[in-house]
CSV table of C-alpha atoms and ligand atoms in Angstrom, one decimal:
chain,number,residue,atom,x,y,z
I,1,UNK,CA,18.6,-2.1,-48.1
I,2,UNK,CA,17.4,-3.4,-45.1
I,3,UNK,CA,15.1,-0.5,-43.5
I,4,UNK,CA,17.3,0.7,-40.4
I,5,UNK,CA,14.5,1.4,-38.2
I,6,UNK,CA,11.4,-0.8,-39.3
I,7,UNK,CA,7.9,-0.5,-37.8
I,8,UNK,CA,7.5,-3.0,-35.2
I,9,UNK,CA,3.8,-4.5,-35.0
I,10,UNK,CA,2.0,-4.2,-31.8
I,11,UNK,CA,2.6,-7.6,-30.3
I,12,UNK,CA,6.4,-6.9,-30.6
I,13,UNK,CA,5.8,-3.6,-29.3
I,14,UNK,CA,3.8,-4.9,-26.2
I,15,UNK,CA,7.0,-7.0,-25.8
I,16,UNK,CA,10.1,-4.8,-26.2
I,17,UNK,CA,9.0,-0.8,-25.5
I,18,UNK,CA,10.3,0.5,-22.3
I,19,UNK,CA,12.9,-1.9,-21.6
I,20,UNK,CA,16.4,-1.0,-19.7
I,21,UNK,CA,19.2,-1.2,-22.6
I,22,UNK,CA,20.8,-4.3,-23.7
I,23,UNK,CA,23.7,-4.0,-21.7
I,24,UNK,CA,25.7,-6.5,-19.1
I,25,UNK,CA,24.5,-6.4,-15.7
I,26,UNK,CA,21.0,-4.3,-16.8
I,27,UNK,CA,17.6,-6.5,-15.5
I,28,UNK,CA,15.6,-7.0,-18.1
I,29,UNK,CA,12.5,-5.3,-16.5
I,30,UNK,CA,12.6,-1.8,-14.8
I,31,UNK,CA,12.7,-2.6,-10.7
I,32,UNK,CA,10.0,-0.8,-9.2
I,33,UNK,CA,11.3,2.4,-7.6
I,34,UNK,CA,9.9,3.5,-4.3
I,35,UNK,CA,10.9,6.9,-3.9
I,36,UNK,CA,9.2,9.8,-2.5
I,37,UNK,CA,11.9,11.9,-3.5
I,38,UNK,CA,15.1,12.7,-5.4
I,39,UNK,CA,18.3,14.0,-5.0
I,40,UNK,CA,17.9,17.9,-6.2
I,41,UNK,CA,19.1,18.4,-9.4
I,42,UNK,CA,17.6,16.2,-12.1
I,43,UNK,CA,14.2,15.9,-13.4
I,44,UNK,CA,12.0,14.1,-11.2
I,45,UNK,CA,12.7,15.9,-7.9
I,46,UNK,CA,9.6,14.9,-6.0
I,47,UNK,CA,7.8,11.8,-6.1
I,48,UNK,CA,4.5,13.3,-6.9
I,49,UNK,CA,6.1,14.9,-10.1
I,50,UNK,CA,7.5,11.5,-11.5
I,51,UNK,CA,8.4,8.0,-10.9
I,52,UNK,CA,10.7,5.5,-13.3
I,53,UNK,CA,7.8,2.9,-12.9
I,54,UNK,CA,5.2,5.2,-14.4
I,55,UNK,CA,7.5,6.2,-17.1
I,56,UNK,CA,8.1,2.8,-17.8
I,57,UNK,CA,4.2,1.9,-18.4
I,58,UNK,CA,3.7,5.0,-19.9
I,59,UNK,CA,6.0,4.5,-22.4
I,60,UNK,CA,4.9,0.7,-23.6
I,61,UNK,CA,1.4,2.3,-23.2
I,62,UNK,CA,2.1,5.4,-25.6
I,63,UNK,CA,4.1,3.3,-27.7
I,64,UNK,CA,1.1,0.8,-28.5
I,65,UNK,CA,-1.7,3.8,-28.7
I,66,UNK,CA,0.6,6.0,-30.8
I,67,UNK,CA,1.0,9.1,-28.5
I,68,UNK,CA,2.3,10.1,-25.4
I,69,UNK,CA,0.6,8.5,-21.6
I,70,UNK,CA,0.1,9.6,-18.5
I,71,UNK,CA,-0.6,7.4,-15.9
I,72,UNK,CA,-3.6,8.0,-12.6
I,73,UNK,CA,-4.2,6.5,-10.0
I,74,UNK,CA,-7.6,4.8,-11.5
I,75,UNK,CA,-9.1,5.4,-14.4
I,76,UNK,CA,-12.0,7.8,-12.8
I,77,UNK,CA,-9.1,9.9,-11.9
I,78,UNK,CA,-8.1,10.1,-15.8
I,79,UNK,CA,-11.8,10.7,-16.7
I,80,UNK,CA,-12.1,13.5,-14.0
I,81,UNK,CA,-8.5,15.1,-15.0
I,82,UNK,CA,-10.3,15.7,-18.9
I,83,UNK,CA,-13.7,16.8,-17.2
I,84,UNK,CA,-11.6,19.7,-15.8
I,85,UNK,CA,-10.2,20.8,-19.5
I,86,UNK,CA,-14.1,22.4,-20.0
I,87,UNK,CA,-14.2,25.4,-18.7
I,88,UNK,CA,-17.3,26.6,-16.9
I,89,UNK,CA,-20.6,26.3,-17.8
I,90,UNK,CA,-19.4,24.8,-21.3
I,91,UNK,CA,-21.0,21.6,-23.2
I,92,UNK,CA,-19.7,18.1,-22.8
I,93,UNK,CA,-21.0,15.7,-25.2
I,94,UNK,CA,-21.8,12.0,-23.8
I,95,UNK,CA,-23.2,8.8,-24.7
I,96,UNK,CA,-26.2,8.5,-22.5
I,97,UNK,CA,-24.3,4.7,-22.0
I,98,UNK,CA,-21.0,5.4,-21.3
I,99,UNK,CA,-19.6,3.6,-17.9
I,100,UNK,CA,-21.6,4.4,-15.6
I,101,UNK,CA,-19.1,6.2,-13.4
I,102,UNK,CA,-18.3,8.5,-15.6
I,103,UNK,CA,-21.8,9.6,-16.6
I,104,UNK,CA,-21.7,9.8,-12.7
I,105,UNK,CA,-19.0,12.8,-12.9
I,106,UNK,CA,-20.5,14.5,-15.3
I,107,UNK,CA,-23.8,14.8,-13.3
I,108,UNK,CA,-22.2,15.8,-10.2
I,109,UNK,CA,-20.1,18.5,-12.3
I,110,UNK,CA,-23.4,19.5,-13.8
I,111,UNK,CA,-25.4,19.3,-10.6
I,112,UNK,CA,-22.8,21.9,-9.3
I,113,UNK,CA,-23.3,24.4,-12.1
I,114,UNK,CA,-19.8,23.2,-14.2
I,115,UNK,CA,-20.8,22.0,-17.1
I,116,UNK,CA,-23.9,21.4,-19.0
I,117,UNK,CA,-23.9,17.8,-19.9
I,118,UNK,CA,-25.4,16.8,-23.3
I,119,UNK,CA,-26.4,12.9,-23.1
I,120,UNK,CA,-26.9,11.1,-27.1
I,121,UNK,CA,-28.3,7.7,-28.0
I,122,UNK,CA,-24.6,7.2,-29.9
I,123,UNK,CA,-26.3,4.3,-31.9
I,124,UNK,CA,-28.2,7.8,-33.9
I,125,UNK,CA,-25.4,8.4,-36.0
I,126,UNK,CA,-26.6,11.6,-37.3
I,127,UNK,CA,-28.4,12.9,-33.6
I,128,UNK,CA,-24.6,12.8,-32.6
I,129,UNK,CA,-23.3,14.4,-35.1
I,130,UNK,CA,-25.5,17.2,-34.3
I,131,UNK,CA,-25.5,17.3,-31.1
I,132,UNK,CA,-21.4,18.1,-31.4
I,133,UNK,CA,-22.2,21.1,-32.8
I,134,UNK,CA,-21.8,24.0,-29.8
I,135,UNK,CA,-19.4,21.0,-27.0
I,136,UNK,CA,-16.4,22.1,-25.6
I,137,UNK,CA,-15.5,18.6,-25.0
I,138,UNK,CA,-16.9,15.2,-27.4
I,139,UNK,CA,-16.9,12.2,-24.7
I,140,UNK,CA,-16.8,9.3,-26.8
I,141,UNK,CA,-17.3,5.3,-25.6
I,142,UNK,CA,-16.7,2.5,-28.2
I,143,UNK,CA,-18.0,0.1,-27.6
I,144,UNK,CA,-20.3,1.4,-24.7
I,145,UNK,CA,-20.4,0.0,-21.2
I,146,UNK,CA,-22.0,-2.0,-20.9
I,147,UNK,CA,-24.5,-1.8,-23.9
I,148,UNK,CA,-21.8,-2.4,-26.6
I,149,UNK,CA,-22.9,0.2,-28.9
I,150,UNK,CA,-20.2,1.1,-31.3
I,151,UNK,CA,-19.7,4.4,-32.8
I,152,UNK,CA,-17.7,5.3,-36.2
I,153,UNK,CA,-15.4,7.8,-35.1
I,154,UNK,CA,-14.2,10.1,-37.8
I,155,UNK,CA,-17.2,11.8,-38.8
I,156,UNK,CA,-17.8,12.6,-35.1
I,157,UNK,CA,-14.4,13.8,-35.0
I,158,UNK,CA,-14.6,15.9,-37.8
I,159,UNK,CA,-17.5,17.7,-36.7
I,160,UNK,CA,-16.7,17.6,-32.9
I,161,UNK,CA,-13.4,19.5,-34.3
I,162,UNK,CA,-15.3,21.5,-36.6
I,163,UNK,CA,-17.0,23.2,-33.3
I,164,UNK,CA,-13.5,23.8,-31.7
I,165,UNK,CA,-14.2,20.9,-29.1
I,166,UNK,CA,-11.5,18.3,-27.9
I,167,UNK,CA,-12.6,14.9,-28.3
I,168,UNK,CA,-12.0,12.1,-25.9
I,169,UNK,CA,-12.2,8.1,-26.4
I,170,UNK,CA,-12.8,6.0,-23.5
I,171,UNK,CA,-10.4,2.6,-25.4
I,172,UNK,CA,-11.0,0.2,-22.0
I,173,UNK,CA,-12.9,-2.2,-24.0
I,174,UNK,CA,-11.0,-2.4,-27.3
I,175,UNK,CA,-7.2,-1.5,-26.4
I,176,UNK,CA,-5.1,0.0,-28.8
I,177,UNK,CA,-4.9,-3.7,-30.1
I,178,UNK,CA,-8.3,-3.4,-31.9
I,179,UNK,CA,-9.0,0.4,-32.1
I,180,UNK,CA,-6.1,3.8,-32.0
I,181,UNK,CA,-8.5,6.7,-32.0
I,182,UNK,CA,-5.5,9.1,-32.3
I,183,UNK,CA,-5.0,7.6,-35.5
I,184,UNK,CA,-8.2,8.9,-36.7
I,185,UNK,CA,-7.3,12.3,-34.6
I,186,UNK,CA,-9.0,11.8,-31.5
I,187,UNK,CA,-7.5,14.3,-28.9
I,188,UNK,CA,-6.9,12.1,-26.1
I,189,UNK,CA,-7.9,8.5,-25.4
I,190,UNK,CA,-8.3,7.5,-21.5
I,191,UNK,CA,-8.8,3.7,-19.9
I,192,UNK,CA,-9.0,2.4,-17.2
I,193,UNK,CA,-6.0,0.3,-17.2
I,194,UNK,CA,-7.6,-1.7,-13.9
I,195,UNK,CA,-9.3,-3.7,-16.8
I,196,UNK,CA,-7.2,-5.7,-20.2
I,197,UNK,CA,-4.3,-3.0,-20.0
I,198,UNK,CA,-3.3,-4.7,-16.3
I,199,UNK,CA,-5.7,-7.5,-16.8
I,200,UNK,CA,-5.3,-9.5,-13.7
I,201,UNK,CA,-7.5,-8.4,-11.4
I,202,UNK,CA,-5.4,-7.1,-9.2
I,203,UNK,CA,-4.5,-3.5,-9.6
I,204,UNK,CA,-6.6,-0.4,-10.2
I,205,UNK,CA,-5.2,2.3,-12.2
I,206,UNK,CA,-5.8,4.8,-15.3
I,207,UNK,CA,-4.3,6.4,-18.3
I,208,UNK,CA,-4.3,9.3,-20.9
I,209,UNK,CA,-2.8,9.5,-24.1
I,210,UNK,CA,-2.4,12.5,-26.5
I,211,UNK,CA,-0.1,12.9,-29.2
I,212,UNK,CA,-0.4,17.0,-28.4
I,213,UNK,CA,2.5,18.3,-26.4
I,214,UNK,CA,0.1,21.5,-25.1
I,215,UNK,CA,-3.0,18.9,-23.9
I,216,UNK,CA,0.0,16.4,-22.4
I,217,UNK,CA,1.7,19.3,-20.7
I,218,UNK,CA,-1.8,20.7,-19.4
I,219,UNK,CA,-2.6,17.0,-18.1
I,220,UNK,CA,0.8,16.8,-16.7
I,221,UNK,CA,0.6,19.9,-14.4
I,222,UNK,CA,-3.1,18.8,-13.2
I,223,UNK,CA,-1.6,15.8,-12.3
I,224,UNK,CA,1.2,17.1,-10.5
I,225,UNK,CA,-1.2,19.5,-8.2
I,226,UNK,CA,-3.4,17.0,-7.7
I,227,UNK,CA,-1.4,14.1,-7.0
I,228,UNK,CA,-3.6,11.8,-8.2
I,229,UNK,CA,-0.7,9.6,-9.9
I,230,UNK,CA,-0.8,5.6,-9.2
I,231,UNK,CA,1.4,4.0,-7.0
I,232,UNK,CA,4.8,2.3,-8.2
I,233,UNK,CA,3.9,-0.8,-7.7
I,234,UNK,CA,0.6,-0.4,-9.1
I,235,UNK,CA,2.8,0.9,-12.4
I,236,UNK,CA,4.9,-2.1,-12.6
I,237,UNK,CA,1.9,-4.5,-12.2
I,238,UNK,CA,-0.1,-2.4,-14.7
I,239,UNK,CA,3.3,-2.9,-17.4
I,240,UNK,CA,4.1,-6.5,-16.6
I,241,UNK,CA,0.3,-7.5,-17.3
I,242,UNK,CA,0.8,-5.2,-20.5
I,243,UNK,CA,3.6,-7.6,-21.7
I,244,UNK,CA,0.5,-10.2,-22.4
I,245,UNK,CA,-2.0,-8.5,-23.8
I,246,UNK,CA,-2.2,-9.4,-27.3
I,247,UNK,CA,-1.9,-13.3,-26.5
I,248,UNK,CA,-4.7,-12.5,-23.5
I,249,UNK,CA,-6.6,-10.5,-25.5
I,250,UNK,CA,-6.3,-12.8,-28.6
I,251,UNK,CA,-7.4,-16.2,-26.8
I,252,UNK,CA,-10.4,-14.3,-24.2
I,253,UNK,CA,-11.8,-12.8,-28.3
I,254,UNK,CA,-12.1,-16.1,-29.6
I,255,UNK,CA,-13.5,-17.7,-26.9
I,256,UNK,CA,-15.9,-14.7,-27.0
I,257,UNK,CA,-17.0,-15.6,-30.7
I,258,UNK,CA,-17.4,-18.6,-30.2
I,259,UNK,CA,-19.8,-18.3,-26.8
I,260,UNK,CA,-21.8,-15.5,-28.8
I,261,UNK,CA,-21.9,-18.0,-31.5
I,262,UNK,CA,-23.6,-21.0,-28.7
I,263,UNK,CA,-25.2,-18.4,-26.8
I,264,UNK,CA,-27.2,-16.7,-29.9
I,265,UNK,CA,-29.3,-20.1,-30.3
I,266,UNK,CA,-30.4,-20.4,-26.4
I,267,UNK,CA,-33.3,-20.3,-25.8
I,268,UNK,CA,-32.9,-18.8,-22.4
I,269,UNK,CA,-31.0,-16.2,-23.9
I,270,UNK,CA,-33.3,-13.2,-25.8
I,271,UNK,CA,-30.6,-11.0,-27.4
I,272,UNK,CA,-26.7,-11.0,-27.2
I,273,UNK,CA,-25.1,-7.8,-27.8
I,274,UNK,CA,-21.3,-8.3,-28.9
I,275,UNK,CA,-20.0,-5.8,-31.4
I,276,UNK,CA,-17.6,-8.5,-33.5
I,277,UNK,CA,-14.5,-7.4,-31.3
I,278,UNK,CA,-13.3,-7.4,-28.1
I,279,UNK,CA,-14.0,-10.1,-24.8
I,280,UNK,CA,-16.9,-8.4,-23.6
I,281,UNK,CA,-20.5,-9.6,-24.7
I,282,UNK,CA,-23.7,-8.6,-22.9
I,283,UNK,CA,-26.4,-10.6,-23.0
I,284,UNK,CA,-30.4,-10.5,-21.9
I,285,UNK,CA,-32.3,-13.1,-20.7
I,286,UNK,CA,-35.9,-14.1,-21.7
I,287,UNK,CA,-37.3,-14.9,-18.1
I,288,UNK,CA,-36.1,-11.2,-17.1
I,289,UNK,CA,-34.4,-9.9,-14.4
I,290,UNK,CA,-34.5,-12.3,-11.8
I,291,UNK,CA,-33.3,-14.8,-14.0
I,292,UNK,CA,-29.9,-13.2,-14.7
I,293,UNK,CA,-29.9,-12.9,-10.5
I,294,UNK,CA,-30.3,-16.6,-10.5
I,295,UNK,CA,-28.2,-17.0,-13.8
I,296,UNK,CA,-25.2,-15.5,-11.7
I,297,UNK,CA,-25.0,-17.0,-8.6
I,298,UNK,CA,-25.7,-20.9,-10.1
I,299,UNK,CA,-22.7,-20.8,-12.1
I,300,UNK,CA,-18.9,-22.4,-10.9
I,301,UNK,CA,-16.2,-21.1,-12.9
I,302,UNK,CA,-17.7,-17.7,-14.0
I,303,UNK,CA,-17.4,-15.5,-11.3
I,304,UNK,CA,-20.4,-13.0,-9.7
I,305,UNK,CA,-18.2,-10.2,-9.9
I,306,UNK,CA,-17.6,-6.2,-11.4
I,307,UNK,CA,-15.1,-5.2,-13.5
I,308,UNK,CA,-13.6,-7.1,-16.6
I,309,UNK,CA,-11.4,-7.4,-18.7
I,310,UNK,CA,-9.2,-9.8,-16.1
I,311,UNK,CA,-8.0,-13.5,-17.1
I,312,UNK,CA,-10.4,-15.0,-15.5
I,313,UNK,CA,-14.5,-15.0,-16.5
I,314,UNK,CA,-16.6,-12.8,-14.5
I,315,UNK,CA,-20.0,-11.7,-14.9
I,316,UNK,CA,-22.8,-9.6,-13.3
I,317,UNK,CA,-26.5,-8.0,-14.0
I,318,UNK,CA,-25.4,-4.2,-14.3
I,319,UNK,CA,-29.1,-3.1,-13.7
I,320,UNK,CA,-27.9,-4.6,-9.6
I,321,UNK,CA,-26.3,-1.2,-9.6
I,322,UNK,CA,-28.9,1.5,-8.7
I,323,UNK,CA,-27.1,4.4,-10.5
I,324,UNK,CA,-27.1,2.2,-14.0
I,325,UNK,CA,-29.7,3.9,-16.2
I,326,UNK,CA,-33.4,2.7,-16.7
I,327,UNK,CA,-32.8,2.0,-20.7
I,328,UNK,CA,-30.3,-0.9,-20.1
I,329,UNK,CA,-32.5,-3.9,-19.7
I,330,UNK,CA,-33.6,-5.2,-16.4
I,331,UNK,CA,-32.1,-8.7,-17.6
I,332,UNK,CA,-29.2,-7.7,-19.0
I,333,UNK,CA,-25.7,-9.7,-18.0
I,334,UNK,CA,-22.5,-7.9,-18.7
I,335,UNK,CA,-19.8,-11.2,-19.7
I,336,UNK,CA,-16.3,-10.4,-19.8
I,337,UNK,CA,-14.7,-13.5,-21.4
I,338,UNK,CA,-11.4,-14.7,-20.0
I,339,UNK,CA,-8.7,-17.0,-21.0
I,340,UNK,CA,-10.0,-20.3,-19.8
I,341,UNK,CA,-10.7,-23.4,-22.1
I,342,UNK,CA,-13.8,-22.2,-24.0
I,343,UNK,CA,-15.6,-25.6,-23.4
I,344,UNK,CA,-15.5,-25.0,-19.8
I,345,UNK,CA,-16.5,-22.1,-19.9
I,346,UNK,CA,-19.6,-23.3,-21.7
I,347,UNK,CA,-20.1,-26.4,-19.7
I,348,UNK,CA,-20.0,-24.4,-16.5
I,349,UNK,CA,-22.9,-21.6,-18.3
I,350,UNK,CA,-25.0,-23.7,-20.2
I,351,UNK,CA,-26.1,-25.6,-17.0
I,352,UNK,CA,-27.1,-22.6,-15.3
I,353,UNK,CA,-28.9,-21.4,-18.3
I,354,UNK,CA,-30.6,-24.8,-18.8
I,355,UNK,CA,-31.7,-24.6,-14.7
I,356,UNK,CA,-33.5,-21.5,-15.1
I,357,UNK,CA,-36.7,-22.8,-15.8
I,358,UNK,CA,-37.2,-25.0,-12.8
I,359,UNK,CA,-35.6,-22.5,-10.9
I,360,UNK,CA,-37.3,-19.0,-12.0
I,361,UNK,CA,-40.6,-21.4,-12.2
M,1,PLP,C1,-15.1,2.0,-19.9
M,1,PLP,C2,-14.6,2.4,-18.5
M,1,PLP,N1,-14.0,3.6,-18.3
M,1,PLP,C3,-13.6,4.0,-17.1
M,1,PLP,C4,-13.8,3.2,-16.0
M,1,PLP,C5,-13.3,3.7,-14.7
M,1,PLP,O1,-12.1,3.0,-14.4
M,1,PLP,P1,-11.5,2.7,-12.9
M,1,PLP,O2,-12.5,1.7,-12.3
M,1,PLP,O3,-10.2,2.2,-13.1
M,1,PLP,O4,-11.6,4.0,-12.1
M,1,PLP,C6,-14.4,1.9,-16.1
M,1,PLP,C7,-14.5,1.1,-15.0
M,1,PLP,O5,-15.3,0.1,-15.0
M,1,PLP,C8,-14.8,1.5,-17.4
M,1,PLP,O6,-15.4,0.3,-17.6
């Protein structure tokens, strides 16, 4: 017998969740609903409190991660919604390269007496492990931004839980395509949904997923005192980028393989950091920093730019940024790999790699 409710797979899900019914007349997307408020009565009430748009992204988004989503107005406002769960003067657990903003919280929380934050080298498996062992709250990155480290999540979990502390995965770089931390009982996962989740450049916004009713209801209520929910439109950009993200996600990956594969035999090019997944690769360059300077503003198609995980290539030296920590090399160049034809991409890179000796001298 045919199975009356079979498991759809994730590129079907990306596709079909959150949809109005199949029924005459119904559009086939949600419209976006501009509405500060509701007539008295129902559920939403007040447009702080809840908006058809959201609902709609956070469905397709909880549907894809396996749990239930909330969606912020950016993802710093999703990272600083779970900084609030830890009560005072209680231990939160971080890689020491985590995005750089949200190490950024975390001081300015501990600078104000808040929280004691606990920075690890998550690449020292067992120096992680341990340092789980009093936290309130495991932040968890994988891979790291920009270093790419990667971190194998269930023994961290298990011993993040075995100290009665939540644990938290940032997902922004692998999506719930490649990686669903609730599955191996992460707590919550949070991204920034400005980068692949959206991935068009053009909208910031943020997301937390929990399959816990208590943690979703706690985040909920934060949420609707502080009002820091996205706008509409921002929702229905954020869900109709969504749609594509496995073929996105699938094309930008294999042209990433395949420029880690070119770039590995540079000789300009000293290391390249890619962790086997995902359309972000870092790499560092033997001439140093002012090279990757150069290296970024002598290219055409990639773009001198923040951010990622948008259609088009972007790159930048993260070290440009004064706040990025001293153990991510001078030289290194954050890639996010878009969607374009790989051999452009190349063409358009391997000139401005093969310049930098007459131009660095
Ligand atoms: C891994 C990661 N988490 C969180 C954020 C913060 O997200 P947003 O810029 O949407 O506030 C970023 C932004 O770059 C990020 O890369």
């Amino acid at each position: 017998m045919a199975d009356p409710a079979p498991t759809l797979r994730p590129s079907t899900i990306a596709v079909t969740a959150a949809r109005p019914p199949h029924e005459p007349d119904q559009p086939l997307n949600h419209p976006v609903t501009l509405a500060s408020t509701y007539v008295a009565g129902g559920d939403r009430e007040y447009g702080r409190y809840a908006n058809p748009s959201w609902t709609a992204f956070e469905e397709a988004l909880g549907a894809l991660e396996g749990g239930r989503a909330l969606a912020f107005s950016s993802g710093l406002a999703a990272v600083s919604t779970l900084l609030d769960l830890v009560g005072l003067e209680q231990t939160v657990v971080a890689p020491r390269h985590a995005y750089n903003g949200s190490i950024m919280q975390l001081a300015d929380l501990e600078a104000r007496g808040r929280v004691k934050a606990r920075l690890v080298d998550v690449t020292d498996q067992q120096a992680l492990v341990a340092a789980c062992d009093d936290a309130a709250l495991v932040w968890l990155e994988t891979p790291t931004n920009p270093a790419l480290e990667v971190v194998d999540l269930p023994p961290v979990i298990e011993a993040a839980h075995a100290a009665g502390a939540y644990v938290v995965v940032d997902n922004t770089f692998a999506t719930p395509l490649l990686q669903r931390p609730l599955d191996v009982d992460a707590d919550l996962v949070v991204h920034s949904a400005t980068k692949f989740l959206a991935g068009h450049s053009d909208v910031v916004m943020g997301a937390v997923v929990t399959r816990s009713d208590e943690l979703f209801d706690v985040l909920k209520k934060r949420r609707d005192l502080i009002g820091n929910s996205p706008g509409p439109f921002e929702a229905w950009l954020a869900l109709r980028g969504l749609r594509t993200l496995p073929v996105r996600l699938d094309r930008a990956q294999a042209n990433a393989k395949e420029l880690v594969t070119r770039l590995s035999s540079h000789p300009e090019v000293s290391a390249v950091r890619y962790p086997g997944f995902g359309a972000v690769v870092a790499i560092e360059l033997t001439r140093g920093g002012m090279a990757a300077d150069v290296l970024t503003h002598t290219t055409s198609l990639w773009v001198h730019a923040t951010s990622l995980g948008g259609v088009e290539s972007t790159f930048e030296r993260r070290r440009r940024w004064k706040t990025e920590p001293d153990t991510i090399p001078d030289s290194l160049v954050r890639m996010s790999v878009g969607i374009e034809d790989v051999e452009d991409l190349w063409d358009d890179l391997v000139q401005a790699l093969d310049a930098l000796g007459s131009a660095t001298g």
